[in-house]
PDB file of C-alpha atoms in Angstrom:
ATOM      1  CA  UNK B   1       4.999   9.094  -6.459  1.00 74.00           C
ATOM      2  CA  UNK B   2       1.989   6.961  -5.467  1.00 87.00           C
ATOM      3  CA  UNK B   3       0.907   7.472  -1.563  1.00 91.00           C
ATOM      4  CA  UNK B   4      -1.066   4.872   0.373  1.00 94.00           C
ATOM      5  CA  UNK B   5      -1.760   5.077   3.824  1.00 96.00           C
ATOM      6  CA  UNK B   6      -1.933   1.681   5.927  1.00 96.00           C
ATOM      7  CA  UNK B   7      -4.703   1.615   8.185  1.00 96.00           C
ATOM      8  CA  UNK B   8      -3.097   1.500  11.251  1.00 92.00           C
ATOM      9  CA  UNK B   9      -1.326   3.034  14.411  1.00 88.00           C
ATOM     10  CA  UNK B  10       0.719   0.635  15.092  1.00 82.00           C
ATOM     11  CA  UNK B  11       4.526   1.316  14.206  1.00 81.00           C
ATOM     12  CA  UNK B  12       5.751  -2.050  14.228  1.00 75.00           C
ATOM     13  CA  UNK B  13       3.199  -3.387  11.658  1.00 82.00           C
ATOM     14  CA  UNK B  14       4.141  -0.493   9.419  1.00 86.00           C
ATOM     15  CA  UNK B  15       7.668  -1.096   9.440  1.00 83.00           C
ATOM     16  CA  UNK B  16       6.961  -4.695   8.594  1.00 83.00           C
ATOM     17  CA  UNK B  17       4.459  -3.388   5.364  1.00 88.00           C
ATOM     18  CA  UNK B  18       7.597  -1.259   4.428  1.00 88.00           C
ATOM     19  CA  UNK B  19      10.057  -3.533   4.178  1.00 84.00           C
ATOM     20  CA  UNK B  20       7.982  -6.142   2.426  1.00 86.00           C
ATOM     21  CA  UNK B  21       6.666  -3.777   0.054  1.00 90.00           C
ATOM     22  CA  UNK B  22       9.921  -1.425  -0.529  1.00 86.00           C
ATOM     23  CA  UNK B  23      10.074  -2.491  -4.483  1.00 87.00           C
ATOM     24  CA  UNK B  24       6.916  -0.765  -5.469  1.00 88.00           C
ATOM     25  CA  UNK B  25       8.124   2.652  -5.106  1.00 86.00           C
ATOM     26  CA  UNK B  26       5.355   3.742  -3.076  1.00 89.00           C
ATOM     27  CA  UNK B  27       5.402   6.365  -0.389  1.00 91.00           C
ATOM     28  CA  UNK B  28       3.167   4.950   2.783  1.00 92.00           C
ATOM     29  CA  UNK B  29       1.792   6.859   5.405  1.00 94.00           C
ATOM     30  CA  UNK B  30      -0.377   5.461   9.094  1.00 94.00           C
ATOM     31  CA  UNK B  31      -2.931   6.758  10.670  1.00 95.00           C
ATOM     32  CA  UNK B  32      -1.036   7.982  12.839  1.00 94.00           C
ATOM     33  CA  UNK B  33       0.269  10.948  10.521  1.00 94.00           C
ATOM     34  CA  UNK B  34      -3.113  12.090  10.379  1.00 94.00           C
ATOM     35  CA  UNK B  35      -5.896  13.909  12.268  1.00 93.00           C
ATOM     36  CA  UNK B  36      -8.011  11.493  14.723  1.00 93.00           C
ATOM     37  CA  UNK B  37     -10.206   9.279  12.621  1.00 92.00           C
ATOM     38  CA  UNK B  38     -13.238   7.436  14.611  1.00 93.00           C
ATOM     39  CA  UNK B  39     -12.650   3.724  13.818  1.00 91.00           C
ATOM     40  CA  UNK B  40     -15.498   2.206  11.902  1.00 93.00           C
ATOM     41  CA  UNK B  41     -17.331  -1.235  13.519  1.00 88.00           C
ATOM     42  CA  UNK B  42     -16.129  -4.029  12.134  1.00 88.00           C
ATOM     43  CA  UNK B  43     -19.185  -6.005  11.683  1.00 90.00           C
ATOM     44  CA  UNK B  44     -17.366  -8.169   8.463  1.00 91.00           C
ATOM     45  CA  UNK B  45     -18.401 -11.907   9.397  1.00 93.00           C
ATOM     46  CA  UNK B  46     -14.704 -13.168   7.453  1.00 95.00           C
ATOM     47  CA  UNK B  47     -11.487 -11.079   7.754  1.00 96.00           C
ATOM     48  CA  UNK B  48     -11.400 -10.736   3.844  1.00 97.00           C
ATOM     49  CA  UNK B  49     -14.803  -8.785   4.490  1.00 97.00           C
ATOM     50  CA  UNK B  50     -13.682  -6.504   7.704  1.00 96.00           C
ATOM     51  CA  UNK B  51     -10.375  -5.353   5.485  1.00 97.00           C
ATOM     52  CA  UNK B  52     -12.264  -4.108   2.747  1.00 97.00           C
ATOM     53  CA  UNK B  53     -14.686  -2.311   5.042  1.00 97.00           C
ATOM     54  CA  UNK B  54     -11.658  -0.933   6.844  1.00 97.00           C
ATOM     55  CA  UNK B  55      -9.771   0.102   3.329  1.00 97.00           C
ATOM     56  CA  UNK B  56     -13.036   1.623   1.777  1.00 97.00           C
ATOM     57  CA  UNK B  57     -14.235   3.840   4.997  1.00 97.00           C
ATOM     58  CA  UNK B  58     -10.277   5.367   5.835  1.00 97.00           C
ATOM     59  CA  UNK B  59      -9.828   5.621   1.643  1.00 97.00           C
ATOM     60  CA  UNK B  60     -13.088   7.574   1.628  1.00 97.00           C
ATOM     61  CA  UNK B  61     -12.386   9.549   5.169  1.00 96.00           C
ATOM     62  CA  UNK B  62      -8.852  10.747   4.038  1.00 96.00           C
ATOM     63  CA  UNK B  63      -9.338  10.984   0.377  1.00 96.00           C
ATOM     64  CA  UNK B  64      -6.464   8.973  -0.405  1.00 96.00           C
ATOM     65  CA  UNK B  65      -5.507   4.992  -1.371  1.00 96.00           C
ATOM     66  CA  UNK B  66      -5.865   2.747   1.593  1.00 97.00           C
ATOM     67  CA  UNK B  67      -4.395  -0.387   2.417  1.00 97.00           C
ATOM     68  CA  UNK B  68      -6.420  -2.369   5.609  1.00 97.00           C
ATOM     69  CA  UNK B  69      -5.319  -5.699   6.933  1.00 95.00           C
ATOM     70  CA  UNK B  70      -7.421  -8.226   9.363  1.00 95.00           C
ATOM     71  CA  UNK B  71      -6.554 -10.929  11.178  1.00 94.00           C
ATOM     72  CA  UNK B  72      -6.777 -13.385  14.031  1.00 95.00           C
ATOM     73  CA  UNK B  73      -6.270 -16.650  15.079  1.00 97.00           C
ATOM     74  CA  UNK B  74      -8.517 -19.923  14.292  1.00 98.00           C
ATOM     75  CA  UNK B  75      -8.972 -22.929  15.866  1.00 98.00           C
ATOM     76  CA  UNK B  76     -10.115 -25.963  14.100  1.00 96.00           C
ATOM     77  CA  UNK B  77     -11.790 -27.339  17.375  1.00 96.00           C
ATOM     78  CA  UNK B  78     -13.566 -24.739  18.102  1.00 96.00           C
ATOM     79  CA  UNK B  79     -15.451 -24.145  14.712  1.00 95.00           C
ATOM     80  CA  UNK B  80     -12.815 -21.468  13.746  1.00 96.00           C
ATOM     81  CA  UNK B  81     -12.902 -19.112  16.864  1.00 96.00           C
ATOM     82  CA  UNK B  82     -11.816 -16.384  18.102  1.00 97.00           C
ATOM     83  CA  UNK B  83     -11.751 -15.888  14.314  1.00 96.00           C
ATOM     84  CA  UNK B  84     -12.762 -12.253  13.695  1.00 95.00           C
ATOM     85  CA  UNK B  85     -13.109 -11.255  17.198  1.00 94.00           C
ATOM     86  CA  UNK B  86      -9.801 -12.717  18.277  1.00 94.00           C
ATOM     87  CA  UNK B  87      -8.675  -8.884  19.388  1.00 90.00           C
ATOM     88  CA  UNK B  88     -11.781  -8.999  21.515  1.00 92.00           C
ATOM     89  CA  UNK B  89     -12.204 -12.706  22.234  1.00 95.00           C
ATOM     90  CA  UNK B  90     -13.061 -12.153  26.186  1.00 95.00           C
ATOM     91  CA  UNK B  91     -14.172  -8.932  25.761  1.00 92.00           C
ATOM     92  CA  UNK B  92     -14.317  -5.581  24.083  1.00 89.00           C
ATOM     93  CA  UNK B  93     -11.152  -4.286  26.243  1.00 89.00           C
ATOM     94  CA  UNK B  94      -9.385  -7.695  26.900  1.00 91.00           C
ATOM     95  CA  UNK B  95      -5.821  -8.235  27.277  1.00 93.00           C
ATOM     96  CA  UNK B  96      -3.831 -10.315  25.392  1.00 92.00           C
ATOM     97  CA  UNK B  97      -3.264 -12.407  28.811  1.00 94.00           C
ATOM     98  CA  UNK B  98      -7.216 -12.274  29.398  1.00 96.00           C
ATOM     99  CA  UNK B  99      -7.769 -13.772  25.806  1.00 96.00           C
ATOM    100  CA  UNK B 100      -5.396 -16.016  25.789  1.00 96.00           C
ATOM    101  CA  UNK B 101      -6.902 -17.644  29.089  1.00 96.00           C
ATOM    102  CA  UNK B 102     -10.011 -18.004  27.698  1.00 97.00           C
ATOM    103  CA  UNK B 103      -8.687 -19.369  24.994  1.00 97.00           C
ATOM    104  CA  UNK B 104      -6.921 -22.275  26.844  1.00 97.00           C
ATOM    105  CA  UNK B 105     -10.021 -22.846  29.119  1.00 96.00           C
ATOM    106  CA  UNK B 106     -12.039 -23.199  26.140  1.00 96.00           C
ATOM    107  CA  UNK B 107      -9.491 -25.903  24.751  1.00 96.00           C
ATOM    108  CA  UNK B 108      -9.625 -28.186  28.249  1.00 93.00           C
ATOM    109  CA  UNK B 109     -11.165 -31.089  26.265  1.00 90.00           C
ATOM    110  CA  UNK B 110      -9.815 -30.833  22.980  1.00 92.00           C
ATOM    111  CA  UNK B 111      -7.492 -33.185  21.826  1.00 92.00           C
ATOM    112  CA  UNK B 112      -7.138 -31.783  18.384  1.00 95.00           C
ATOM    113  CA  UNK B 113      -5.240 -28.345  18.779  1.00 97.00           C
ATOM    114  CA  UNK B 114      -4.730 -27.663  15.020  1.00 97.00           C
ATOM    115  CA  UNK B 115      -4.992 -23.662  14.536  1.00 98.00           C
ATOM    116  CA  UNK B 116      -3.845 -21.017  12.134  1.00 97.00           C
ATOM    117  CA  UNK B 117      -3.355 -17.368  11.781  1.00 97.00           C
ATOM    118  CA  UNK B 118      -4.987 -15.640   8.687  1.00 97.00           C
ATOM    119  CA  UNK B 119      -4.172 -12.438   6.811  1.00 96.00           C
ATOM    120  CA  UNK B 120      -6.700 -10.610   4.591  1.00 97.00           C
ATOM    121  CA  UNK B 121      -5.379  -7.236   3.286  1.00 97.00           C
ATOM    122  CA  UNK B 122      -7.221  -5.084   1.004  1.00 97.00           C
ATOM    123  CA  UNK B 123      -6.211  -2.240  -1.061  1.00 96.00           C
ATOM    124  CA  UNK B 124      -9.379   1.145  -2.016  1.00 97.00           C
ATOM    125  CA  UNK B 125      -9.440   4.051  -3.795  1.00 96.00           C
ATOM    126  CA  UNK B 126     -11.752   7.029  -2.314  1.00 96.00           C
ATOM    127  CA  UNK B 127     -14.690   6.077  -4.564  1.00 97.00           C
ATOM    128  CA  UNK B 128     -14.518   2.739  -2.613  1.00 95.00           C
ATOM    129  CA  UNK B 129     -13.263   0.553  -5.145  1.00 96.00           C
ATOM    130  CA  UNK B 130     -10.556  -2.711  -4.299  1.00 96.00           C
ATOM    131  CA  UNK B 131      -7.749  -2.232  -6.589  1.00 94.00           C
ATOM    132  CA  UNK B 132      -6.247  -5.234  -5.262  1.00 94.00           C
ATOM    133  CA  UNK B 133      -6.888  -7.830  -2.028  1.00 96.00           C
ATOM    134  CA  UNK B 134      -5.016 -10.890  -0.849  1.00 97.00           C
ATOM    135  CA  UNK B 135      -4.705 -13.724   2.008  1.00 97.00           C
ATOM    136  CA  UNK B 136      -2.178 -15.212   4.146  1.00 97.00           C
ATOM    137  CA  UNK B 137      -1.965 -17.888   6.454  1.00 97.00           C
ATOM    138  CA  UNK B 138       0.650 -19.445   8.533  1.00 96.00           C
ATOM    139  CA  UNK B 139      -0.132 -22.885  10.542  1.00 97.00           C
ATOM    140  CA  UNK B 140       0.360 -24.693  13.629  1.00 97.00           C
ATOM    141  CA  UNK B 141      -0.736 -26.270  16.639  1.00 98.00           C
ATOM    142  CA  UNK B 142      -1.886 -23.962  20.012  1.00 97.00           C
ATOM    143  CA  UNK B 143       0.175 -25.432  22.937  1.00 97.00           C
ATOM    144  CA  UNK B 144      -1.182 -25.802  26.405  1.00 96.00           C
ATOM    145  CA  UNK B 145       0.974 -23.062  27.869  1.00 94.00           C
ATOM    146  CA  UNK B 146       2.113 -19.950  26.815  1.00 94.00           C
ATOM    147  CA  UNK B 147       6.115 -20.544  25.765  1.00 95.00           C
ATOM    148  CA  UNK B 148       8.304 -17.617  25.181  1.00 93.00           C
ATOM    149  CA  UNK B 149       7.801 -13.202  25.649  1.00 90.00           C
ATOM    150  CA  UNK B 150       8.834 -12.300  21.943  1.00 86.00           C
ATOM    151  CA  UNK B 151       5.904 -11.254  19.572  1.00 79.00           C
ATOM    152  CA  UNK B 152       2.098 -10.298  21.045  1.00 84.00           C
ATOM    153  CA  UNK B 153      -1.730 -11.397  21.264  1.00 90.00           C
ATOM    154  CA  UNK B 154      -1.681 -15.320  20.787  1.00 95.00           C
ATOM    155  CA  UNK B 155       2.048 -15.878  20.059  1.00 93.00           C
ATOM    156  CA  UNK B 156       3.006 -17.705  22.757  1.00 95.00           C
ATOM    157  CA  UNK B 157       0.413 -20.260  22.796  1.00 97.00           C
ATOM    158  CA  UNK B 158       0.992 -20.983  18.769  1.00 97.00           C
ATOM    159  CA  UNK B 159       3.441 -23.499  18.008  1.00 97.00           C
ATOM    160  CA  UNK B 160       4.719 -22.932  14.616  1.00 96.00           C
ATOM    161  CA  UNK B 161       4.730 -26.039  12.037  1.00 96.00           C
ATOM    162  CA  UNK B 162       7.241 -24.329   9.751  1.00 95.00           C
ATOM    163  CA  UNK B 163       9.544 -22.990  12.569  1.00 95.00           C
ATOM    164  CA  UNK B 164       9.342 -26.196  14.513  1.00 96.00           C
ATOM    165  CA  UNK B 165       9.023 -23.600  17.629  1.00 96.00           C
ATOM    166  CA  UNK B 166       6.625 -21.707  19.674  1.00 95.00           C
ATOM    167  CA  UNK B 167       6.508 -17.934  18.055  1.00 93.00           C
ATOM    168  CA  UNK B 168       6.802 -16.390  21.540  1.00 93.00           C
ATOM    169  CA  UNK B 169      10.346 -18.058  21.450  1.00 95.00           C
ATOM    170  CA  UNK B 170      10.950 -17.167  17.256  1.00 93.00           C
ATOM    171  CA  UNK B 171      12.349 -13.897  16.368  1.00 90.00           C
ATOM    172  CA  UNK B 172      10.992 -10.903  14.540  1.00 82.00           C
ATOM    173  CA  UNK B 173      13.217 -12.018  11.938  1.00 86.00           C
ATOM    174  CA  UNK B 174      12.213 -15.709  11.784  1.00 91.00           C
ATOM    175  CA  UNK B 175       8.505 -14.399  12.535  1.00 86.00           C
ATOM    176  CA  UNK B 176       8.211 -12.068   9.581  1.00 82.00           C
ATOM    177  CA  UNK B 177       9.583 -14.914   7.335  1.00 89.00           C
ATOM    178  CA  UNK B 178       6.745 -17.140   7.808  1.00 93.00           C
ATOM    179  CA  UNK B 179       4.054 -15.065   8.987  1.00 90.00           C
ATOM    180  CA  UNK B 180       0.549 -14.876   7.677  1.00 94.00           C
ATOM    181  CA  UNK B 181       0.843 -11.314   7.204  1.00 91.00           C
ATOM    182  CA  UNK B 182       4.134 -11.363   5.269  1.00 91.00           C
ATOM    183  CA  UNK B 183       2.535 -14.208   3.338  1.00 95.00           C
ATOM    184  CA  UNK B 184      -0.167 -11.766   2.327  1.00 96.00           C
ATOM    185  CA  UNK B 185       1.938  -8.734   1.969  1.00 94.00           C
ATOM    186  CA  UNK B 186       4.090 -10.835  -0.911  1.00 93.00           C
ATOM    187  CA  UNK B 187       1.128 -12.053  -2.609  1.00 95.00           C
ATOM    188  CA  UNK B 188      -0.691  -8.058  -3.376  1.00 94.00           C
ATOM    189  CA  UNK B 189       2.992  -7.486  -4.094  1.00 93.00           C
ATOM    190  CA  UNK B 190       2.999  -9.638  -6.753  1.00 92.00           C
ATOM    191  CA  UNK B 191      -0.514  -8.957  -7.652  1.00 91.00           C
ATOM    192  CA  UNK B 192       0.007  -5.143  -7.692  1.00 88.00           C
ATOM    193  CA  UNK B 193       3.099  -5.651  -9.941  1.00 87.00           C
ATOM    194  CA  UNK B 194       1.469  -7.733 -12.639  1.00 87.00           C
ATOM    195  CA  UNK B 195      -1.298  -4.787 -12.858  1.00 84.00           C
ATOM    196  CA  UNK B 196       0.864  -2.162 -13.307  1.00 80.00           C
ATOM    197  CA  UNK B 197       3.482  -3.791 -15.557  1.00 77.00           C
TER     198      UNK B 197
END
């Protein structure tokens, strides 16, 4: 059976990969199952760029098929920021709290509040090649307070357009539905299907 490892620690985002991606008969594996791997620098300007840097170096490091997602949060007013350095958007070690602040400071003046999330994932080999790569996104507009606990980094400042509800007040259920990671999860489903039919 085919074994891919997903390119992260965190638990929650593997479950969620699982699930989604239960009908391909893979086995996955995190990070976490692994020795300590120094992270590379993402220095991708676009997220599609960052998760194929992130697939190719872990591939390479752990000699096995990788599967790297990146994503953040942009804002229309503000050219598309935090973008790729929404993680780090007031700093290298900034809270979720700390970025969203900044974030709301930085919107003061806007008027237009139109943002979205967006998902790229990308899927390498060891010799560094992308078998397969896809997008998600999931839109809405950021509110002017944070609404809700449920979910993490900008979720309580995004009002969902397709949940008609803040996703700090959705739940993991309704979340995962319409998410921009689920989005792109379905689509390399489908992708990775067709290739190996």
């Amino acid at each position: 059976m085919l074994e891919v490892v997903i390119a992260t620690h965190n638990l929650g985002k593997v479950e969620e990969f699982k699930s989604l991606m239960d009908e391909l008969g893979i086995t996955f594996t995190c990070l976490s199952d692994y020795a300590p791997v120094p992270e590379p620098e993402e220095t991708g300007r676009t997220f599609a760029a960052n998760a194929r840097l992130k697939a190719r170096y872990y591939a390479k490091v752990l000699g096995k098929i990788c599967l790297a997602d990146d994503s953040g949060l942009e804002v229309l007013s503000l050219k598309g920021a935090p973008g790729v350095r929404s993680a780090r958007y007031a700093g290298e070690e900034a809270t979720d709290e700390e970025n969203n602040e900044l974030l709301l400071a930085n919107m003061k003046m806007q008027v237009r509040r139109n943002c979205r999330f967006f998902c790229a994932l990308a899927m390498a080999n060891p010799e560094g090649k992308i078998l397969v790569e896809s997008a998600g996104i999931c839109d809405g507009i950021l509110l002017h307070e944070p609404h809700g606990t449920n979910g993490f980094g900008y979720d309580p400042l995004f009002w969902s357009t397709e949940l008609h509800k803040p996703l700090g007040e959705a739940t993991m259920e309704e979340k995962n539905g319409i998410s921009h990671r689920a989005k792109a999860i379905r689509k390399l489903v489908n992708q990775w299907k067709k290739m190996n039919r």
